[in-house]
Short mmCIF file of C-alpha atoms in Angstrom, two decimals:
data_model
loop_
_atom_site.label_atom_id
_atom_site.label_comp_id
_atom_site.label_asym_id
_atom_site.label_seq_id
_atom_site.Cartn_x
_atom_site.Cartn_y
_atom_site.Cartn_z
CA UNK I 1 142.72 73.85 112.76
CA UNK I 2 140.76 75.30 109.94
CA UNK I 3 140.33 79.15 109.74
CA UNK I 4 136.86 79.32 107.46
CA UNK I 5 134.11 76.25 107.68
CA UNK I 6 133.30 74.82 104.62
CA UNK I 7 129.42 75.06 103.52
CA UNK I 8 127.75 72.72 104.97
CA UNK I 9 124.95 72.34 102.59
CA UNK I 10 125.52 70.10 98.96
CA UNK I 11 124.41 70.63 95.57
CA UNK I 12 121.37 68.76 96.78
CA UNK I 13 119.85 71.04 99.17
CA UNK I 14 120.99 68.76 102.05
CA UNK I 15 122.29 70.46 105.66
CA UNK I 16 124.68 68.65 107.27
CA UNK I 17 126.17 69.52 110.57
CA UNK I 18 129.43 69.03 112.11
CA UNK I 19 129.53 66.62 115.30
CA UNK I 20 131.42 67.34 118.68
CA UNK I 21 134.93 65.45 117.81
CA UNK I 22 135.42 67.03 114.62
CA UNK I 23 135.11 70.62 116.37
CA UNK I 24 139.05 72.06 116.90
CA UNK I 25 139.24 75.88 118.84
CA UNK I 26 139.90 78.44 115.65
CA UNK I 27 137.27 76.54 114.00
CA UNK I 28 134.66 79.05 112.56
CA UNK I 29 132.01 80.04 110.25
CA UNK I 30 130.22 82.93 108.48
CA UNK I 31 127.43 84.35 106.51
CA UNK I 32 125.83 87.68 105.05
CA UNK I 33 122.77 89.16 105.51
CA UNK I 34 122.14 92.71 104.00
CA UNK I 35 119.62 94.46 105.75
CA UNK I 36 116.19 95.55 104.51
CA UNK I 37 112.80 97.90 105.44
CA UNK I 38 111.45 94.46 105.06
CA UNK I 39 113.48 92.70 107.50
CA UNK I 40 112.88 95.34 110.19
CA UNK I 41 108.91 94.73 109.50
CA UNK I 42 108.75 91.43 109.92
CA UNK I 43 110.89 91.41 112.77
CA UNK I 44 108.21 94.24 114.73
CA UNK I 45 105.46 92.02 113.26
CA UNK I 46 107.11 88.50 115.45
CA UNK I 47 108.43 90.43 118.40
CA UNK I 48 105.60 92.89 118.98
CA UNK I 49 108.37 95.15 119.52
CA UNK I 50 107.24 98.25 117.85
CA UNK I 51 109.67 100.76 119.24
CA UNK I 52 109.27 103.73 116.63
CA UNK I 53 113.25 104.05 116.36
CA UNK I 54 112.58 101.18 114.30
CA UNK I 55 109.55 101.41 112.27
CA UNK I 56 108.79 105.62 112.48
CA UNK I 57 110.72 107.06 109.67
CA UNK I 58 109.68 111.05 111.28
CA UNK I 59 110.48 109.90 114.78
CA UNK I 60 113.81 107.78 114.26
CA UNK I 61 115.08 111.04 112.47
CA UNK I 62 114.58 112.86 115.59
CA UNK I 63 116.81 110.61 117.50
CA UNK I 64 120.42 110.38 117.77
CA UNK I 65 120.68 107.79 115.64
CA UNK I 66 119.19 110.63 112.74
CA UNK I 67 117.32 107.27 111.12
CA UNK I 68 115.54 103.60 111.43
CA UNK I 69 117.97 101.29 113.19
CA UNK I 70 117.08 97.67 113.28
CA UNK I 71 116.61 96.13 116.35
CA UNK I 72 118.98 94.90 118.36
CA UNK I 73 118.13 91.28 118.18
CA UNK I 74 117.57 91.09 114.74
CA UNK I 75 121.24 90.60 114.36
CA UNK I 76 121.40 88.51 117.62
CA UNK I 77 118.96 85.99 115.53
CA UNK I 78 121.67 86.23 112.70
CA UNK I 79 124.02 84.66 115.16
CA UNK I 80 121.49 82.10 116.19
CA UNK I 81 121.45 80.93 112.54
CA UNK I 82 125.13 80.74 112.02
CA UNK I 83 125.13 78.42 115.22
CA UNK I 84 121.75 76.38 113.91
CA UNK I 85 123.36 75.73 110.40
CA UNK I 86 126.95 76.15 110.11
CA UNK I 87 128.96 75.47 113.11
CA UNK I 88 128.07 73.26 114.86
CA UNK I 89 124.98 73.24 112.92
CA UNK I 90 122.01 71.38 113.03
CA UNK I 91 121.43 69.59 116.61
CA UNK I 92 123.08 72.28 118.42
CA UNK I 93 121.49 73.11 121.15
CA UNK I 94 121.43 76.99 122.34
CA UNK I 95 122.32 76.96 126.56
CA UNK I 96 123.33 81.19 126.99
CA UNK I 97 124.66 84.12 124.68
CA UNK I 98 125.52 87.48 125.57
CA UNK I 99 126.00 90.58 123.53
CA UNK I 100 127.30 93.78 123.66
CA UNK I 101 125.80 96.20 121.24
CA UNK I 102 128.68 98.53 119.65
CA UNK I 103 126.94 100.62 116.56
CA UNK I 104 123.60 100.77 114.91
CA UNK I 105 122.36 98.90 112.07
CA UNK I 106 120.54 100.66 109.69
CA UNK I 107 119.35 99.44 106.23
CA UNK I 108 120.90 99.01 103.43
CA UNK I 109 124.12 97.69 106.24
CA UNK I 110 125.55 94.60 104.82
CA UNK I 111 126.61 91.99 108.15
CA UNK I 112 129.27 89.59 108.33
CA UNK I 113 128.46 87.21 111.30
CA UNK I 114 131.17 85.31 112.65
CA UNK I 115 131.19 82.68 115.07
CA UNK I 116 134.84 81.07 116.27
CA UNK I 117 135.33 78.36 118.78
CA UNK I 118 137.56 79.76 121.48
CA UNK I 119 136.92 76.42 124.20
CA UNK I 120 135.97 73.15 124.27
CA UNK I 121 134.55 71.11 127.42
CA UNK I 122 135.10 67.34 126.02
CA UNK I 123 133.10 65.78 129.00
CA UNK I 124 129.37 67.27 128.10
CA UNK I 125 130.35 68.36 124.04
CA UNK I 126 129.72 71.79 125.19
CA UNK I 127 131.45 74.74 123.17
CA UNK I 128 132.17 78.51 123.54
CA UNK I 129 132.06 80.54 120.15
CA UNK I 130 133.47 84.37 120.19
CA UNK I 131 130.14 85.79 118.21
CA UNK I 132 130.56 88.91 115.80
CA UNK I 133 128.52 91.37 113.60
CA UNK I 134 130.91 93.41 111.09
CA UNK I 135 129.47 95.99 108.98
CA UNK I 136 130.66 96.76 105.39
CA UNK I 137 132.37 99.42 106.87
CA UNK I 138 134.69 97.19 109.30
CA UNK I 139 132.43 98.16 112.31
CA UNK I 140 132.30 95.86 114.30
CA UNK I 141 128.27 96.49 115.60
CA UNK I 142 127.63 93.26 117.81
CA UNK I 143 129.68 91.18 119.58
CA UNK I 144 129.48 88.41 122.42
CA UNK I 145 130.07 84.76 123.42
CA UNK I 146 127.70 81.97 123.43
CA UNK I 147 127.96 78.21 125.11
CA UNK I 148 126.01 75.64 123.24
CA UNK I 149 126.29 71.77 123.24
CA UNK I 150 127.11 70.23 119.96
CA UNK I 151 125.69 67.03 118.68
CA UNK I 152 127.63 63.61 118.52
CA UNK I 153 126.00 62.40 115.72
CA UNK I 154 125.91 63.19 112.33
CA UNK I 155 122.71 64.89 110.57
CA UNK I 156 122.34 64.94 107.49
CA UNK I 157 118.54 66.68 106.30
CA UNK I 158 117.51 68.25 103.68
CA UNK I 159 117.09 71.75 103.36
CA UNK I 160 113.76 72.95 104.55
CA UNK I 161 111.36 74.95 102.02
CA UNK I 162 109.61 77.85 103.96
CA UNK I 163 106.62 79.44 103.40
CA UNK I 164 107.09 82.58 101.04
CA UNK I 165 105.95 86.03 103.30
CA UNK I 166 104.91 89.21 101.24
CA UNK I 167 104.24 92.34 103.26
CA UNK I 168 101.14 94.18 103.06
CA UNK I 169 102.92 97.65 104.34
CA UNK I 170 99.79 99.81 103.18
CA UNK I 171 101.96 101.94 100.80
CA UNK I 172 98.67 102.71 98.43
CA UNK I 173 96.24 103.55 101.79
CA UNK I 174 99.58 105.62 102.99
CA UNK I 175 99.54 107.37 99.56
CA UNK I 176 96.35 108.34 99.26
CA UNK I 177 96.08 109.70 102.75
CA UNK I 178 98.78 111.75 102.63
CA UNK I 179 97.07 113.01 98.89
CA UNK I 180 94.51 114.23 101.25
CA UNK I 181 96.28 115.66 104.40
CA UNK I 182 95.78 119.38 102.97
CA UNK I 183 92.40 119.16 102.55
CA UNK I 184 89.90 119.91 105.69
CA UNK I 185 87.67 117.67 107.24
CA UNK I 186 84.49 117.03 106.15
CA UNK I 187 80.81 116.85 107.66
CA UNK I 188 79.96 112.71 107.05
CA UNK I 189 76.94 110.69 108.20
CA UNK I 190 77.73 107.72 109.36
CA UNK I 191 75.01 105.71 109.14
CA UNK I 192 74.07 102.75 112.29
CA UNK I 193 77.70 101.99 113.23
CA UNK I 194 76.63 99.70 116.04
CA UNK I 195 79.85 97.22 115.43
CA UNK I 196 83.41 97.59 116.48
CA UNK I 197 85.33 97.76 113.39
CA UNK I 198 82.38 100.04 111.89
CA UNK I 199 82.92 102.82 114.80
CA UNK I 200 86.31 102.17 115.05
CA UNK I 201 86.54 103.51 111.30
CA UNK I 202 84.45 107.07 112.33
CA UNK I 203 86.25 107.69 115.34
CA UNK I 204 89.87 106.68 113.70
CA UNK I 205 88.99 109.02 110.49
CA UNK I 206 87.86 111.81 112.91
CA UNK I 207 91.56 111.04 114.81
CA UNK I 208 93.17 111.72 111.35
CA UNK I 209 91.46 114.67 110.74
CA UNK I 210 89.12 113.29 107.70
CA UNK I 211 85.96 113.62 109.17
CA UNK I 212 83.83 115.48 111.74
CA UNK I 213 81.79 112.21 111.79
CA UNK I 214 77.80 112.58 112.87
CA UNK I 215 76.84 108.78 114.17
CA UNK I 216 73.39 107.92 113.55
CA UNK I 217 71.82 105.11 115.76
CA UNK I 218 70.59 103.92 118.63
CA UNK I 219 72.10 105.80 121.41
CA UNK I 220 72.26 103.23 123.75
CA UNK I 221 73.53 100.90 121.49
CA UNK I 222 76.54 103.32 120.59
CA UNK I 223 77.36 104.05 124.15
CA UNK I 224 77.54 100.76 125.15
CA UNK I 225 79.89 99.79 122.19
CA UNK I 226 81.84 103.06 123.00
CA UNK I 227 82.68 101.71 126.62
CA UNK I 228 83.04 98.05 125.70
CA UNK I 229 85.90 99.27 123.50
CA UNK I 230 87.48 101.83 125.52
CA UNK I 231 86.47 104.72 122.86
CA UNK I 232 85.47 108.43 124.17
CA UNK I 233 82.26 109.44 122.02
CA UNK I 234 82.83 113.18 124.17
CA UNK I 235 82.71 115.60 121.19
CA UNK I 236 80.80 113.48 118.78
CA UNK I 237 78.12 114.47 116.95
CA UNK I 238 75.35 111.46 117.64
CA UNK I 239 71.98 111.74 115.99
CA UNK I 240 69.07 109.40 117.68
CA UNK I 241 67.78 106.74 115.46
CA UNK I 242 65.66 103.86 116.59
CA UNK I 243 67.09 101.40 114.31
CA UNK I 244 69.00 100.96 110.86
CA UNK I 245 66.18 102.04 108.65
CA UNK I 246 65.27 104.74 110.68
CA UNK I 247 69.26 105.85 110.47
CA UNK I 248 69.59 105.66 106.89
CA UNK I 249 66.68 107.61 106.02
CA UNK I 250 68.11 110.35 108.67
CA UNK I 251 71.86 110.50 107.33
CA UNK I 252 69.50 111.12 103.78
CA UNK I 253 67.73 114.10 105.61
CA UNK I 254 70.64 115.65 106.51
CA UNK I 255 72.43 115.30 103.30
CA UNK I 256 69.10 116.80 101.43
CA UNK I 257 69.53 120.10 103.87
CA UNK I 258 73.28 120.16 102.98
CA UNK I 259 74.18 119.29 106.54
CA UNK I 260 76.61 116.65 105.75
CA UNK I 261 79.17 116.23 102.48
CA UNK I 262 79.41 112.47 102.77
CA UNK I 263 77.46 109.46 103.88
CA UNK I 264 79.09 106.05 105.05
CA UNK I 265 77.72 102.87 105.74
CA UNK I 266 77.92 101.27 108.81
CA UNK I 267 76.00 97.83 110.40
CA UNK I 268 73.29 97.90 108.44
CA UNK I 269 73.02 95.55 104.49
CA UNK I 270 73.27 97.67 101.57
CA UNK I 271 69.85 97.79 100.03
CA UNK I 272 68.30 99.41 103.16
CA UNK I 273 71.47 101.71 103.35
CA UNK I 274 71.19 102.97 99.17
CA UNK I 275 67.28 102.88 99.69
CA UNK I 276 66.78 106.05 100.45
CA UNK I 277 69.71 107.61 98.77
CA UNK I 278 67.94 105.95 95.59
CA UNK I 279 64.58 107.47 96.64
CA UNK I 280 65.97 111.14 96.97
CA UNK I 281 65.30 113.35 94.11
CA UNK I 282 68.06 115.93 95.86
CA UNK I 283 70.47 113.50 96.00
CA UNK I 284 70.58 111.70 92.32
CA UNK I 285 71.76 112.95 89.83
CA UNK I 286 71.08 112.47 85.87
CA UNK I 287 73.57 109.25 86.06
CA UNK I 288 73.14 105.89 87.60
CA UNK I 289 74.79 105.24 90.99
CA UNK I 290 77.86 103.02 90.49
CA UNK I 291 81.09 101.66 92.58
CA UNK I 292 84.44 102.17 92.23
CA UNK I 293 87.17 100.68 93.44
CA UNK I 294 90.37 102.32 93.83
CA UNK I 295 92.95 99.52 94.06
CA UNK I 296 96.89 99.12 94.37
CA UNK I 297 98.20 95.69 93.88
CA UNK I 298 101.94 95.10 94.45
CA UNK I 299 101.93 93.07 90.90
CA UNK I 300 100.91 95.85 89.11
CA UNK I 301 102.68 99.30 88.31
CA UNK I 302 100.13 101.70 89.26
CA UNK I 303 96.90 101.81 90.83
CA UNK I 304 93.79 101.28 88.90
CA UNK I 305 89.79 101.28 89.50
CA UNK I 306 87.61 98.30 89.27
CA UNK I 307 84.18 98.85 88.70
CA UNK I 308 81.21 98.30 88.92
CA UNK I 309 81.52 95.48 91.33
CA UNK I 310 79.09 96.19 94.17
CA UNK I 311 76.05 98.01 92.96
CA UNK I 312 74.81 97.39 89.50
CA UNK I 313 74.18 93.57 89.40
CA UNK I 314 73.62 92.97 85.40
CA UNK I 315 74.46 96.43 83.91
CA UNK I 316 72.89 97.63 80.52
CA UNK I 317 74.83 99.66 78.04
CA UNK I 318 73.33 102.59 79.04
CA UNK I 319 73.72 101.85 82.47
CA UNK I 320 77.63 100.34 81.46
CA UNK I 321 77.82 103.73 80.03
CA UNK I 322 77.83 105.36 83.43
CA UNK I 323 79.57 103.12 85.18
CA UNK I 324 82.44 104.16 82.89
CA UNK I 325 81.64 107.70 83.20
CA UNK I 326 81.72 107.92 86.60
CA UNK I 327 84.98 106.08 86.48
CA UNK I 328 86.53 108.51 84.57
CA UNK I 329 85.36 111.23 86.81
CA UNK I 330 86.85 109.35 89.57
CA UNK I 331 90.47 108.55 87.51
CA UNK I 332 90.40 112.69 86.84
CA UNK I 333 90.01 112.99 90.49
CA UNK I 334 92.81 111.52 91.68
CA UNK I 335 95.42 113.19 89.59
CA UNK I 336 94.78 110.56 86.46
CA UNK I 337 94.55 113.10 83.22
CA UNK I 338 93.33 110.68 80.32
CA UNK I 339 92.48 107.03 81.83
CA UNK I 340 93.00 104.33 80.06
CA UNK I 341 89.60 102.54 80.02
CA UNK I 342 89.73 98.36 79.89
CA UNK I 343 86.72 96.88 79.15
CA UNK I 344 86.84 93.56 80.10
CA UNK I 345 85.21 90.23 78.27
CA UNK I 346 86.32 86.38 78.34
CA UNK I 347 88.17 87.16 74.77
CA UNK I 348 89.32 90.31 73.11
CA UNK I 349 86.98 89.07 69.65
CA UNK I 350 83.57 90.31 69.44
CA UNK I 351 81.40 87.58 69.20
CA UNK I 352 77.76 87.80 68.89
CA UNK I 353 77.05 84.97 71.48
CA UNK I 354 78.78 87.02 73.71
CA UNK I 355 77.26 90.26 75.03
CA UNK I 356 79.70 91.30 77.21
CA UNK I 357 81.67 91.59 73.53
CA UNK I 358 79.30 93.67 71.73
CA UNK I 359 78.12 96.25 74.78
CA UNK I 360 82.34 96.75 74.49
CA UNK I 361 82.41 97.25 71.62
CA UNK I 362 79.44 100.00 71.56
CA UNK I 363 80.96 101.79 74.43
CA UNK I 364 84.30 102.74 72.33
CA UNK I 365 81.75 103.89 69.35
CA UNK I 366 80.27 106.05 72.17
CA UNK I 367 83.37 107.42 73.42
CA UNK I 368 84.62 107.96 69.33
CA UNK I 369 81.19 109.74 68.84
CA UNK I 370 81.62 111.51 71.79
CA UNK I 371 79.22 110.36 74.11
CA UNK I 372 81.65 109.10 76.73
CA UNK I 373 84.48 111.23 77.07
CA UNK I 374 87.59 112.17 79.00
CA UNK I 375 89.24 108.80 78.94
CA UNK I 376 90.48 106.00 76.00
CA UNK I 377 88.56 103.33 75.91
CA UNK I 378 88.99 99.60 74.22
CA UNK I 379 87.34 96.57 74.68
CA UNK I 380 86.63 94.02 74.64
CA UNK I 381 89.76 92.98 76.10
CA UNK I 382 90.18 90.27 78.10
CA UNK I 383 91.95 90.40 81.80
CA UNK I 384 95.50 89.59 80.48
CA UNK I 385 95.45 91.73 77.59
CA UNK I 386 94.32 94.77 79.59
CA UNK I 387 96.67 94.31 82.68
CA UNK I 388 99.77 93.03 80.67
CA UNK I 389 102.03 94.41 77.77
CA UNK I 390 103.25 90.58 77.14
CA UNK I 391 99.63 89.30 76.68
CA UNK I 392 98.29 91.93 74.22
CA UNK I 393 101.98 91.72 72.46
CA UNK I 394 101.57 87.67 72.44
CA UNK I 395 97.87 87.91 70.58
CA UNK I 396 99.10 90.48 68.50
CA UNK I 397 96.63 93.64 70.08
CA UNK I 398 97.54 96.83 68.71
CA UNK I 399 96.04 99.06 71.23
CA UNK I 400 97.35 102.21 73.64
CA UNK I 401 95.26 100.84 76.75
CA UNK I 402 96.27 97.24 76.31
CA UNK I 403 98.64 96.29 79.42
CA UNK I 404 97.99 99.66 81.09
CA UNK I 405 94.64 100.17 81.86
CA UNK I 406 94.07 102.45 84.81
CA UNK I 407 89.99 101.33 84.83
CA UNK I 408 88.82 98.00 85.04
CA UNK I 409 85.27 98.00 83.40
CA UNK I 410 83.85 94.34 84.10
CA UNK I 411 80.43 92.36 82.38
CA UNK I 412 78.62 92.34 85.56
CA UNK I 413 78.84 92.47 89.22
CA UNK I 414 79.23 88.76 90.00
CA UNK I 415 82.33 89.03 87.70
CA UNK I 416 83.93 92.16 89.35
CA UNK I 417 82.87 90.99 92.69
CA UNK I 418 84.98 87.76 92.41
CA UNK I 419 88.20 89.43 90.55
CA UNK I 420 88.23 92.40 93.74
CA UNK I 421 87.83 89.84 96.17
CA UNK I 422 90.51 87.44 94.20
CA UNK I 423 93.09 90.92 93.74
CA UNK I 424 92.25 91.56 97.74
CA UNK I 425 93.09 87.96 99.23
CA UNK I 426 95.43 86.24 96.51
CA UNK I 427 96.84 89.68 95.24
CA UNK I 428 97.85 91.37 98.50
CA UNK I 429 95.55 94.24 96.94
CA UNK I 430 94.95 97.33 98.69
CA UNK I 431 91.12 99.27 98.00
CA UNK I 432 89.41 101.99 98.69
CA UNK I 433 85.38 102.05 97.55
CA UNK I 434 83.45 105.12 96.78
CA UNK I 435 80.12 105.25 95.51
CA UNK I 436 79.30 107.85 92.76
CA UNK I 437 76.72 109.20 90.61
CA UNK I 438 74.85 111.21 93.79
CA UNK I 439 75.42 114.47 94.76
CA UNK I 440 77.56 113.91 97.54
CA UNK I 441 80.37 110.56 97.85
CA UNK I 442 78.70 108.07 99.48
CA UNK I 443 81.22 105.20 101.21
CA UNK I 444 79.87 101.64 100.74
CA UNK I 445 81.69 99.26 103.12
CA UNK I 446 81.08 95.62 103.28
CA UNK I 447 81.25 93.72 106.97
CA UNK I 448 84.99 92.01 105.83
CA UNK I 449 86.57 95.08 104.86
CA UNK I 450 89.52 96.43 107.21
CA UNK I 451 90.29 99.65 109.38
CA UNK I 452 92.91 100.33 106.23
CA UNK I 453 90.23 99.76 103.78
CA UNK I 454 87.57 102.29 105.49
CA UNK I 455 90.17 104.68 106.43
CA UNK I 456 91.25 104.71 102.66
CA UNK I 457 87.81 104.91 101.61
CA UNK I 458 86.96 107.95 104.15
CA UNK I 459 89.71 109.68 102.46
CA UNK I 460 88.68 109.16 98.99
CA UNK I 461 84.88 110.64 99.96
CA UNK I 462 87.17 113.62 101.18
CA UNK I 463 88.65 114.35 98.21
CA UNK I 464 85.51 113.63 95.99
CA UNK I 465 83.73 115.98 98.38
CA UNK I 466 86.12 119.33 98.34
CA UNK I 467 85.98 118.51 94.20
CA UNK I 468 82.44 118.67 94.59
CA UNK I 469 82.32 122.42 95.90
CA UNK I 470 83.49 123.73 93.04
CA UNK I 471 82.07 121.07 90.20
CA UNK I 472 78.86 119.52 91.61
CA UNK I 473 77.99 116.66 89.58
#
């Protein structure tokens, strides 16, 4: 009888498994797992098992347990695997397992799982294994028995290559809303939110304690959303509109009295939403209304703003001029003393065929004459050298925003639009848009955005709007 099983895996990333004969009682085998936050997400995510002793921080602290446990199964699946790929291995098939549940697990635990024959039944290949979970501490936190039938003939595969899985946990959306916990709600327009995710947004900001939303639109229309989703509108604020244009020049009337701090869009396209914003003398201001996006990329170190990529379609250097000014308003606003201003071009040479080169190159002689100010500025830089000490170091750029840029000026919208929407779906980004340049924040969604996104972005307006009482732009 053998006391440890060998590996069953080779050098050449083959499984192999061991067949019914060849099993003796004593026989066993073993792996590790250390467990992580990560582990316990993904686990809630499969199971639907969202139990907040697991994956509520505030709440599990509360319990007897005084912290996140993982669930109970998660280590029964540990088990599972031992059986699946070590003894017997693969071609086992799983008939009953019970468990008895002895201490918590909580992360950062390091497992040992154990499974030892303890009977054989010759005449169907069926096996018992004595199953255990020991902690680092030599707790033992699971134990049980399971009965599985073991193959009779040898397998030998190769190892399979899974998919890799990277969490979007919402740590940047998290952040920022918990920036703006302190600060009160604020009066915004929402403006025609006649879809589900798009009133879904008001009345979850309103739950957080963002907004007081006022809902401008059809009544009907709202009403009949409210009750298809099984949302209370009791205590809303709903202004009649007949339809989207009518709503949008509304949410504008109200903002010109000083009724509302904020504005958001809702179901309605963008040019007859910034219409009338556009139109208002009392809501512009002596700059040009640009976007911002406030983004957090796991990749990345910190977060940073991309702009412009929704508003200004081919920017000129004047108007690039604001859209860098208004970034560095924005960078100042959340907590970001000096920004480090990136402004982006296909090379880091000027080149006179090239204009994105030269308006760089003119906007860090503004900012040296002082005509842009409160940030550093270089450009042109390209995207490597800006995001990436390596790059600049590689081409030999000198240059104290080079690899940590906290703006992200792009040549045009069509440029910015595709890197946001590549750093949202390829980089696991995270984003928050706010319009600026009017007197008041006004939140520009777009129909594919999430509930994170518009929550983040409702909390941005917040904090732009409480800075506004005290410095209007």
């Amino acid at each position: 009888m053998s006391n440890l099983m060998p590996d069953t895996s080779d050098d050449l990333g083959l499984i192999r498994n061991r067949v019914f004969d060849e099993i003796a009682i004593g026989d066993s085998a073993t792996i590790e797992r250390t467990l992580t936050r990560e582990d316990i997400q993904l686990f809630a995510i499969l199971s639907g098992d969202v139990n907040p002793q697991h994956v509520d921080p505030e709440f599990a602290a509360s319990t007897r347990f005084h912290g996140v446990i993982a669930h109970g199964m998660w280590g029964g699946a540990l088990i599972s695997a031992v059986l699946g790929t070590r003894l017997p291995g693969p071609g086992t098939i799983y008939l009953g397992q019970t468990l008895r549940f002895r201490a918590p697990v909580r992360i950062g635990d390091t497992l040992r799982i154990t499974v030892e024959v303890t009977a054989r039944e010759p005449e169907h290949k069926r096996l018992t294994l004595a199953c255990r979970c020991i902690n680092q501490a030599a707790v033992t936190v699971i134990e049980g028995e399971a009965d599985v039938i073991a193959p009779t003939e040898r397998i030998v595969r190769p190892r399979a290559t899974l998919p890799e899985v990277r969490l979007n946990v919402g740590a940047g959306a998290t952040r920022l809303l918990e920036f703006v916990k302190p600060l009160s709600a604020i009066r915004m327009a929402v403006v025609h939110p006649c879809d589900e995710i798009s009133l879904n947004a008001a009345l979850d900001a309103h739950a957080l304690g963002l907004i007081e939303p006022v809902l401008i639109a059809p009544l009907h229309r709202l009403q009949a959303l409210a009750d298809k989703l099984g949302r209370s509108l009791a205590g809303i604020q709903i202004e009649e509109a007949a339809h989207s244009h009518a709503a949008a020049a509304h949410a504008v009337d109200m903002a010109d009295k000083g009724l509302v701090e904020a504005i958001m869009k809702g179901s309605l396209h963008t040019d007859e939403f910034l219409g009338p914003i556009v139109r208002s003398s009392q809501l512009r201001t002596k700059r040009r209304l640009t976007h911002c996006f406030l983004m957090q990329t796991p990749s990345y170190p910190r977060p940073f703003i991309l702009t412009d990529a929704a508003v200004n379609i081919a920017p000129t250097l004047e108007e690039k001029a604001d859209i860098v000014r208004n970034a560095i308003d924005l960078a100042h606003a959340v907590g970001v003393a000096e920004p480090r201003v990136a402004i982006l071009a296909a090379v880091e040479t000027i080149n006179a065929k090239m204009p994105a080169t030269l308006d760089a190159a003119a906007l860090c002689k503004m900012a040296d004459r002082g005509q842009i100010s409160g940030g550093l500025l270089d450009g042109p830089l390209a995207f490597d050298n800006a995001v990436s000490i390596a790059a600049a170091r590689i081409k030999g750029i000198v240059s104290p925003v080079a690899g940590q840029a906290d703006v992200l000026v792009v040549p045009d919208l069509e440029s910015g639009n595709l890197l946001a929407k590549q750093l949202e779906y390829l980089g696991d980004a995270e984003s928050a848009g706010i319009v600026l340049g009017a007197r008041l924040p006004i939140v520009l969604t777009s129909r594919a955005d999430s509930l994170a996104s518009r929550l983040a972005s409702c909390a941005l307006a917040v904090l732009l709007a409480h800075r506004y009482r005290l410095n209007p732009p």
